[in-house]
CSV table of C-alpha atoms and ligand atoms in Angstrom, one decimal:
chain,number,residue,atom,x,y,z
A,4,MET,CA,-24.4,118.4,128.9
A,5,GLU,CA,-22.8,116.7,125.8
A,6,ILE,CA,-25.3,116.7,123.0
A,7,ASP,CA,-25.9,113.7,120.7
A,8,TRP,CA,-27.2,115.5,117.6
A,9,GLY,CA,-28.5,112.2,116.2
A,10,VAL,CA,-31.3,112.0,118.9
A,11,GLY,CA,-34.7,113.5,118.4
A,12,ARG,CA,-35.5,115.0,115.1
A,13,TYR,CA,-33.1,117.8,114.1
A,14,GLU,CA,-34.7,117.7,110.6
A,15,ALA,CA,-37.4,120.2,111.7
A,16,THR,CA,-34.9,122.7,113.0
A,17,GLY,CA,-32.8,122.1,109.8
A,18,GLU,CA,-35.8,123.3,107.8
A,19,MET,CA,-36.1,126.5,109.9
A,20,LEU,CA,-32.4,127.2,109.4
A,21,LEU,CA,-32.4,126.5,105.6
A,22,PRO,CA,-32.6,130.3,104.7
A,23,VAL,CA,-29.3,130.8,106.4
A,24,SER,CA,-27.6,128.2,104.2
A,25,GLU,CA,-29.2,129.9,101.2
A,26,ILE,CA,-27.6,133.2,102.2
A,27,VAL,CA,-24.2,131.8,103.0
A,28,VAL,CA,-23.9,129.6,99.9
A,29,GLY,CA,-25.2,132.5,97.8
A,30,MET,CA,-22.4,134.7,99.1
A,31,ALA,CA,-19.8,132.2,98.0
A,32,GLU,CA,-21.0,132.0,94.3
A,33,PRO,CA,-19.8,131.1,91.7
A,34,LEU,CA,-19.3,127.5,93.0
A,35,ALA,CA,-19.2,125.5,89.8
A,36,ARG,CA,-16.3,122.9,90.1
A,37,LYS,CA,-15.1,124.4,93.4
A,38,THR,CA,-14.2,122.1,96.2
A,39,VAL,CA,-16.4,122.7,99.2
A,40,VAL,CA,-16.6,121.2,102.6
A,41,ASP,CA,-19.7,121.7,104.9
A,42,VAL,CA,-18.5,121.3,108.4
A,43,GLY,CA,-21.3,120.2,110.8
A,44,CYS,CA,-23.5,119.7,107.7
A,45,GLY,CA,-26.3,118.1,109.8
A,46,THR,CA,-29.0,117.1,107.3
A,47,GLY,CA,-27.0,118.7,104.5
A,48,ASN,CA,-28.5,122.1,103.9
A,49,ALA,CA,-25.4,124.0,102.8
A,50,ALA,CA,-23.8,120.9,101.2
A,51,LEU,CA,-26.8,120.2,99.0
A,52,LEU,CA,-27.2,123.9,97.9
A,53,ALA,CA,-23.5,124.0,97.0
A,54,ALA,CA,-23.7,120.7,95.1
A,55,SER,CA,-26.7,122.0,93.2
A,56,ARG,CA,-24.5,124.9,92.1
A,57,GLY,CA,-22.0,122.5,90.6
A,58,ALA,CA,-19.5,122.3,93.5
A,59,VAL,CA,-17.7,119.1,94.5
A,60,VAL,CA,-18.9,118.8,98.1
A,61,THR,CA,-18.0,116.9,101.2
A,62,GLY,CA,-20.3,117.1,104.1
A,63,VAL,CA,-18.8,116.4,107.5
A,64,ASP,CA,-20.7,115.8,110.8
A,65,PRO,CA,-20.3,113.8,114.0
A,66,ALA,CA,-23.9,112.6,113.9
A,67,ALA,CA,-24.1,109.5,111.7
A,68,ARG,CA,-27.9,109.6,111.7
A,69,LEU,CA,-28.0,113.1,110.3
A,70,LEU,CA,-25.6,112.1,107.6
A,71,GLU,CA,-28.0,109.3,106.6
A,72,VAL,CA,-30.8,111.9,106.3
A,73,ALA,CA,-28.4,114.1,104.2
A,74,ARG,CA,-27.6,111.2,102.0
A,75,GLY,CA,-31.3,110.5,101.4
A,76,ARG,CA,-31.9,114.1,100.5
A,77,ALA,CA,-29.0,114.1,98.1
A,78,ALA,CA,-30.2,110.9,96.4
A,79,LYS,CA,-33.7,112.4,96.1
A,80,ALA,CA,-32.3,115.6,94.5
A,81,GLY,CA,-30.0,113.6,92.2
A,82,LEU,CA,-26.9,115.2,93.8
A,83,ASP,CA,-23.6,113.5,94.3
A,84,VAL,CA,-22.2,114.6,97.7
A,85,ASP,CA,-19.7,112.7,99.9
A,86,PHE,CA,-21.0,112.7,103.5
A,87,VAL,CA,-18.4,111.6,106.1
A,88,VAL,CA,-18.4,111.3,109.9
A,89,GLY,CA,-16.0,113.8,111.4
A,90,ASN,CA,-15.9,117.1,113.3
A,91,ALA,CA,-14.5,120.6,113.1
A,92,ALA,CA,-11.3,119.5,114.8
A,93,SER,CA,-10.9,116.5,112.4
A,94,ILE,CA,-11.9,117.3,108.9
A,95,PRO,CA,-11.2,114.3,106.6
A,96,LEU,CA,-9.7,116.4,103.7
A,97,PRO,CA,-6.1,117.1,102.7
A,98,ASP,CA,-4.3,120.3,103.5
A,99,HIS,CA,-5.3,123.3,101.4
A,100,SER,CA,-7.8,121.3,99.4
A,101,ALA,CA,-11.1,123.3,100.0
A,102,ASP,CA,-12.0,126.4,98.0
A,103,VAL,CA,-14.8,127.1,100.5
A,104,VAL,CA,-15.3,125.8,104.0
A,105,PHE,CA,-18.9,126.3,105.1
A,106,SER,CA,-20.1,125.8,108.7
A,107,VAL,CA,-23.7,126.9,109.4
A,108,PHE,CA,-24.2,127.1,113.2
A,109,ALA,CA,-22.0,124.0,113.7
A,110,THR,CA,-18.3,124.8,114.3
A,111,ILE,CA,-19.6,127.0,117.2
A,112,PHE,CA,-20.3,123.7,119.0
A,113,ALA,CA,-16.7,122.5,118.8
A,114,PRO,CA,-15.4,121.8,122.4
A,115,ASP,CA,-12.0,123.3,121.4
A,116,ALA,CA,-12.4,126.4,119.3
A,117,GLU,CA,-8.7,126.8,118.7
A,118,ALA,CA,-8.4,123.3,117.3
A,119,ALA,CA,-11.5,123.9,115.1
A,120,ILE,CA,-10.0,127.1,113.7
A,121,ALA,CA,-6.6,125.4,113.1
A,122,GLU,CA,-8.3,122.6,111.2
A,123,MET,CA,-10.5,124.8,109.1
A,124,VAL,CA,-7.5,126.9,108.2
A,125,ARG,CA,-5.5,123.7,107.4
A,126,VAL,CA,-8.0,122.5,104.8
A,127,THR,CA,-8.6,125.9,103.1
A,128,ALA,CA,-6.9,126.5,99.7
A,129,PRO,CA,-4.5,129.4,99.5
A,130,ASP,CA,-7.1,131.6,97.8
A,131,GLY,CA,-10.0,129.9,99.6
A,132,ALA,CA,-12.5,131.2,102.2
A,133,ILE,CA,-14.1,130.0,105.4
A,134,ARG,CA,-17.7,131.0,105.9
A,135,PHE,CA,-19.5,130.2,109.1
A,136,THR,CA,-22.4,131.5,111.0
A,137,ALA,CA,-22.9,132.1,114.7
A,138,TRP,CA,-25.6,133.5,117.1
A,139,PRO,CA,-24.8,136.7,119.0
A,140,PRO,CA,-25.5,136.5,122.8
A,141,GLU,CA,-28.8,138.3,122.6
A,142,GLY,CA,-32.2,137.8,121.0
A,143,PRO,CA,-35.2,135.5,121.6
A,144,LEU,CA,-33.2,132.3,121.1
A,145,VAL,CA,-30.8,133.2,123.8
A,146,VAL,CA,-33.7,134.1,126.1
A,147,ILE,CA,-35.3,130.7,125.6
A,148,ASN,CA,-32.0,128.8,125.8
A,149,LYS,CA,-31.1,130.6,129.1
A,150,ILE,CA,-34.5,129.6,130.6
A,151,ALA,CA,-34.0,126.0,129.7
A,152,GLY,CA,-30.3,126.0,130.7
A,153,GLN,CA,-30.9,127.5,134.1
A,154,PHE,CA,-33.9,125.2,134.7
A,155,MET,CA,-31.8,122.1,133.8
A,156,ALA,CA,-28.8,123.3,135.9
A,157,GLU,CA,-31.1,123.7,138.9
A,158,ALA,CA,-32.9,120.4,138.3
A,159,MET,CA,-29.7,118.4,137.9
A,160,GLY,CA,-28.2,120.0,141.0
A,161,GLN,CA,-25.6,121.9,139.0
A,162,PRO,CA,-24.9,125.6,140.0
A,163,ALA,CA,-26.6,127.8,137.4
A,164,GLY,CA,-24.3,129.0,134.6
A,165,GLU,CA,-21.7,126.3,135.3
A,166,GLN,CA,-20.4,125.0,132.0
A,167,PRO,CA,-18.2,122.0,131.2
A,168,GLU,CA,-14.6,123.0,130.8
A,169,ARG,CA,-14.1,124.3,127.3
A,170,LYS,CA,-12.0,126.9,125.5
A,171,ALA,CA,-14.7,129.5,125.0
A,172,LEU,CA,-14.6,131.8,122.0
A,173,GLY,CA,-17.1,134.5,121.1
A,174,TRP,CA,-17.8,133.0,117.6
A,175,HIS,CA,-19.9,136.2,116.8
A,176,ASP,CA,-17.3,138.6,118.0
A,177,ARG,CA,-15.2,140.4,115.4
A,178,ASP,CA,-12.3,141.2,117.8
A,179,GLN,CA,-12.0,137.8,119.3
A,180,LEU,CA,-12.2,136.2,115.8
A,181,ARG,CA,-9.6,138.5,114.4
A,182,ALA,CA,-7.3,137.6,117.3
A,183,ALA,CA,-8.0,133.9,116.8
A,184,PHE,CA,-7.4,133.9,113.0
A,185,ALA,CA,-4.5,136.4,112.9
A,186,PRO,CA,-1.8,133.8,113.8
A,187,TYR,CA,-2.7,132.1,110.5
A,188,GLY,CA,-2.5,135.3,108.5
A,189,PHE,CA,-6.3,135.3,108.0
A,190,ASP,CA,-8.5,138.4,107.9
A,191,VAL,CA,-12.0,138.2,109.3
A,192,GLU,CA,-15.2,140.0,108.2
A,193,VAL,CA,-18.4,139.8,110.2
A,194,GLU,CA,-21.8,140.6,108.7
A,195,ARG,CA,-25.0,140.8,110.8
A,196,ARG,CA,-28.2,139.3,109.4
A,197,GLU,CA,-31.6,138.3,110.7
A,198,LEU,CA,-33.5,135.1,110.6
A,199,THR,CA,-37.3,135.0,111.2
A,200,PHE,CA,-38.9,132.0,112.7
A,201,THR,CA,-42.6,131.4,112.1
A,202,GLY,CA,-45.3,128.9,113.1
A,203,LYS,CA,-49.0,128.5,113.7
A,204,SER,CA,-48.7,129.5,117.3
A,205,PRO,CA,-46.1,129.7,120.2
A,206,ALA,CA,-47.2,126.2,121.2
A,207,ASP,CA,-46.8,124.9,117.7
A,208,TYR,CA,-43.3,126.4,117.5
A,209,LEU,CA,-42.4,124.8,120.9
A,210,ALA,CA,-43.7,121.4,119.8
A,211,THR,CA,-41.4,121.5,116.8
A,212,SER,CA,-38.5,122.7,119.0
A,213,SER,CA,-39.1,119.9,121.5
A,214,GLU,CA,-37.8,117.5,118.8
A,215,HIS,CA,-34.4,119.3,118.7
A,216,PRO,CA,-31.6,117.1,120.0
A,217,MET,CA,-30.9,119.5,122.9
A,218,ALA,CA,-34.6,119.5,124.0
A,219,VAL,CA,-34.8,115.7,123.7
A,220,SER,CA,-31.5,115.3,125.7
A,221,ALA,CA,-32.9,117.6,128.4
A,222,ALA,CA,-36.2,115.8,128.6
A,223,LYS,CA,-34.4,112.5,128.9
A,224,ALA,CA,-32.2,113.8,131.7
A,225,LEU,CA,-35.3,115.2,133.6
A,226,ALA,CA,-37.1,111.9,133.1
A,227,SER,CA,-34.3,110.1,135.0
A,228,LEU,CA,-35.2,112.1,138.1
A,229,PRO,CA,-37.8,110.9,140.7
A,230,ASN,CA,-40.1,113.9,140.0
A,231,GLY,CA,-39.2,114.0,136.3
A,232,ALA,CA,-42.7,114.3,134.9
A,233,ASP,CA,-43.5,117.3,137.1
A,234,LEU,CA,-40.2,119.0,136.2
A,235,GLU,CA,-40.8,118.4,132.5
A,236,ALA,CA,-44.3,120.0,132.8
A,237,GLU,CA,-42.8,122.9,134.7
A,238,LEU,CA,-40.1,123.5,132.1
A,239,ASP,CA,-42.7,123.3,129.3
A,240,ALA,CA,-44.9,125.9,131.0
A,241,ARG,CA,-41.9,128.3,131.5
A,242,LEU,CA,-40.9,127.9,127.9
A,243,LEU,CA,-44.4,128.5,126.6
A,244,ALA,CA,-44.8,131.6,128.8
A,245,ALA,CA,-41.5,133.0,127.5
A,246,THR,CA,-42.3,132.2,123.9
A,247,MET,CA,-45.7,133.8,124.1
A,248,GLU,CA,-44.1,136.9,125.5
A,249,LEU,CA,-41.5,137.0,122.7
A,250,ASN,CA,-44.1,136.3,120.0
A,251,GLU,CA,-44.5,139.2,117.5
A,252,ASP,CA,-47.6,137.9,115.7
A,253,ARG,CA,-51.0,138.0,117.4
A,254,ASP,CA,-52.6,135.5,115.0
A,255,GLY,CA,-49.8,133.0,114.8
A,256,PHE,CA,-46.1,132.9,115.8
A,257,ARG,CA,-43.2,134.9,114.6
A,258,PHE,CA,-39.9,136.1,116.1
A,259,SER,CA,-36.6,137.2,114.6
A,260,ASN,CA,-33.1,136.6,115.8
A,261,ASP,CA,-29.9,138.1,114.5
A,262,TYR,CA,-27.0,135.9,113.4
A,263,VAL,CA,-23.6,136.7,112.0
A,264,VAL,CA,-22.0,135.5,108.8
A,265,VAL,CA,-18.2,135.3,109.3
A,266,THR,CA,-15.9,135.2,106.3
A,267,ALA,CA,-12.2,134.4,107.0
A,268,ARG,CA,-9.6,134.3,104.3
A,269,ARG,CA,-5.8,134.8,104.0
A,270,GLY,CA,-4.9,138.5,104.0
B,24,SAM,C1,-27.5,123.6,114.6
B,24,SAM,S1,-27.0,122.1,113.8
B,24,SAM,C2,-26.6,122.8,112.2
B,24,SAM,C3,-26.6,121.8,111.1
B,24,SAM,C4,-26.6,122.3,109.7
B,24,SAM,N1,-25.3,123.0,109.4
B,24,SAM,C5,-27.7,123.2,109.3
B,24,SAM,O1,-27.5,124.4,108.9
B,24,SAM,O2,-28.9,122.7,109.5
B,24,SAM,C6,-25.4,121.8,114.5
B,24,SAM,C7,-24.6,120.7,113.8
B,24,SAM,O3,-23.3,120.8,114.3
B,24,SAM,C8,-22.9,119.4,114.4
B,24,SAM,N2,-21.8,119.5,115.4
B,24,SAM,C9,-21.8,119.3,116.7
B,24,SAM,N3,-20.6,119.4,117.2
B,24,SAM,C10,-19.7,119.5,116.2
B,24,SAM,C11,-18.3,119.6,116.1
B,24,SAM,N4,-17.5,119.6,117.1
B,24,SAM,N5,-17.8,119.8,114.8
B,24,SAM,C12,-18.6,119.8,113.7
B,24,SAM,N6,-19.9,119.7,113.8
B,24,SAM,C13,-20.5,119.6,115.0
B,24,SAM,C14,-24.1,118.7,114.9
B,24,SAM,O4,-24.0,117.3,114.7
B,24,SAM,C15,-25.2,119.3,114.0
B,24,SAM,O5,-25.4,118.7,112.8
């Protein structure tokens, strides 16, 4: 299912993912006067952090609504950031112009991974670096996404596991990434980190997650079916049961999920 990232309210998820941008931007310091592009910037997490450290920043995202949110946040913080519609395979910057290319859980959604890598390489300055994050194929988020994905596939009459045609790349996988970046003379390092999600309760966490563009798109698709309301209720019940099982905090909600920070630069 093609996701329109402008629907729903990605803002809430953006807040949960902010610690990752803090890590990734921190790893790239010093950033003063550096040229930075945040690919798939969403509501501007990494872009704004880089700008606050003195970088000259362009935020790129296919979702115009999220760019509007990012512009609002920049204005509120008194930061000057250029936010432009684009995507990982079409970055509106000249060749070799970016000292740092960030992409926090965004390039991983590019339908053509090879094209996205070629484009990130193209805009990276000779001594620049690409830093992006990806989820490994395990952990609570994968469990929850699998439940939702399988439910949707069955409800929509699609064989479970069937994906739209795309050039799949293990964005978390060191060997696959090294092979993908090697033709450009780039070395790749992969560092594993952990992100903790918290909330008042599993139900509270799910309520916030239900505003995520993927959840909103799924709900819309279910609502178009004759028994849509029942299906939506069934999916909610399954997700709540799974989230309760994954919960690590008896008095509230907490689970942790690994992610990887990938750094690619010319060898
Ligand atoms: C999980 S959000 C991450 C947003 C932001 N980087 C953050 O950390 O909050 C994924 C973002 O990737 C963007 N995206 C989706 N497909 C993309 C593509 N092909 N190229 C670049 N960004 C894309 C979405 O619009 C969305 O803003």
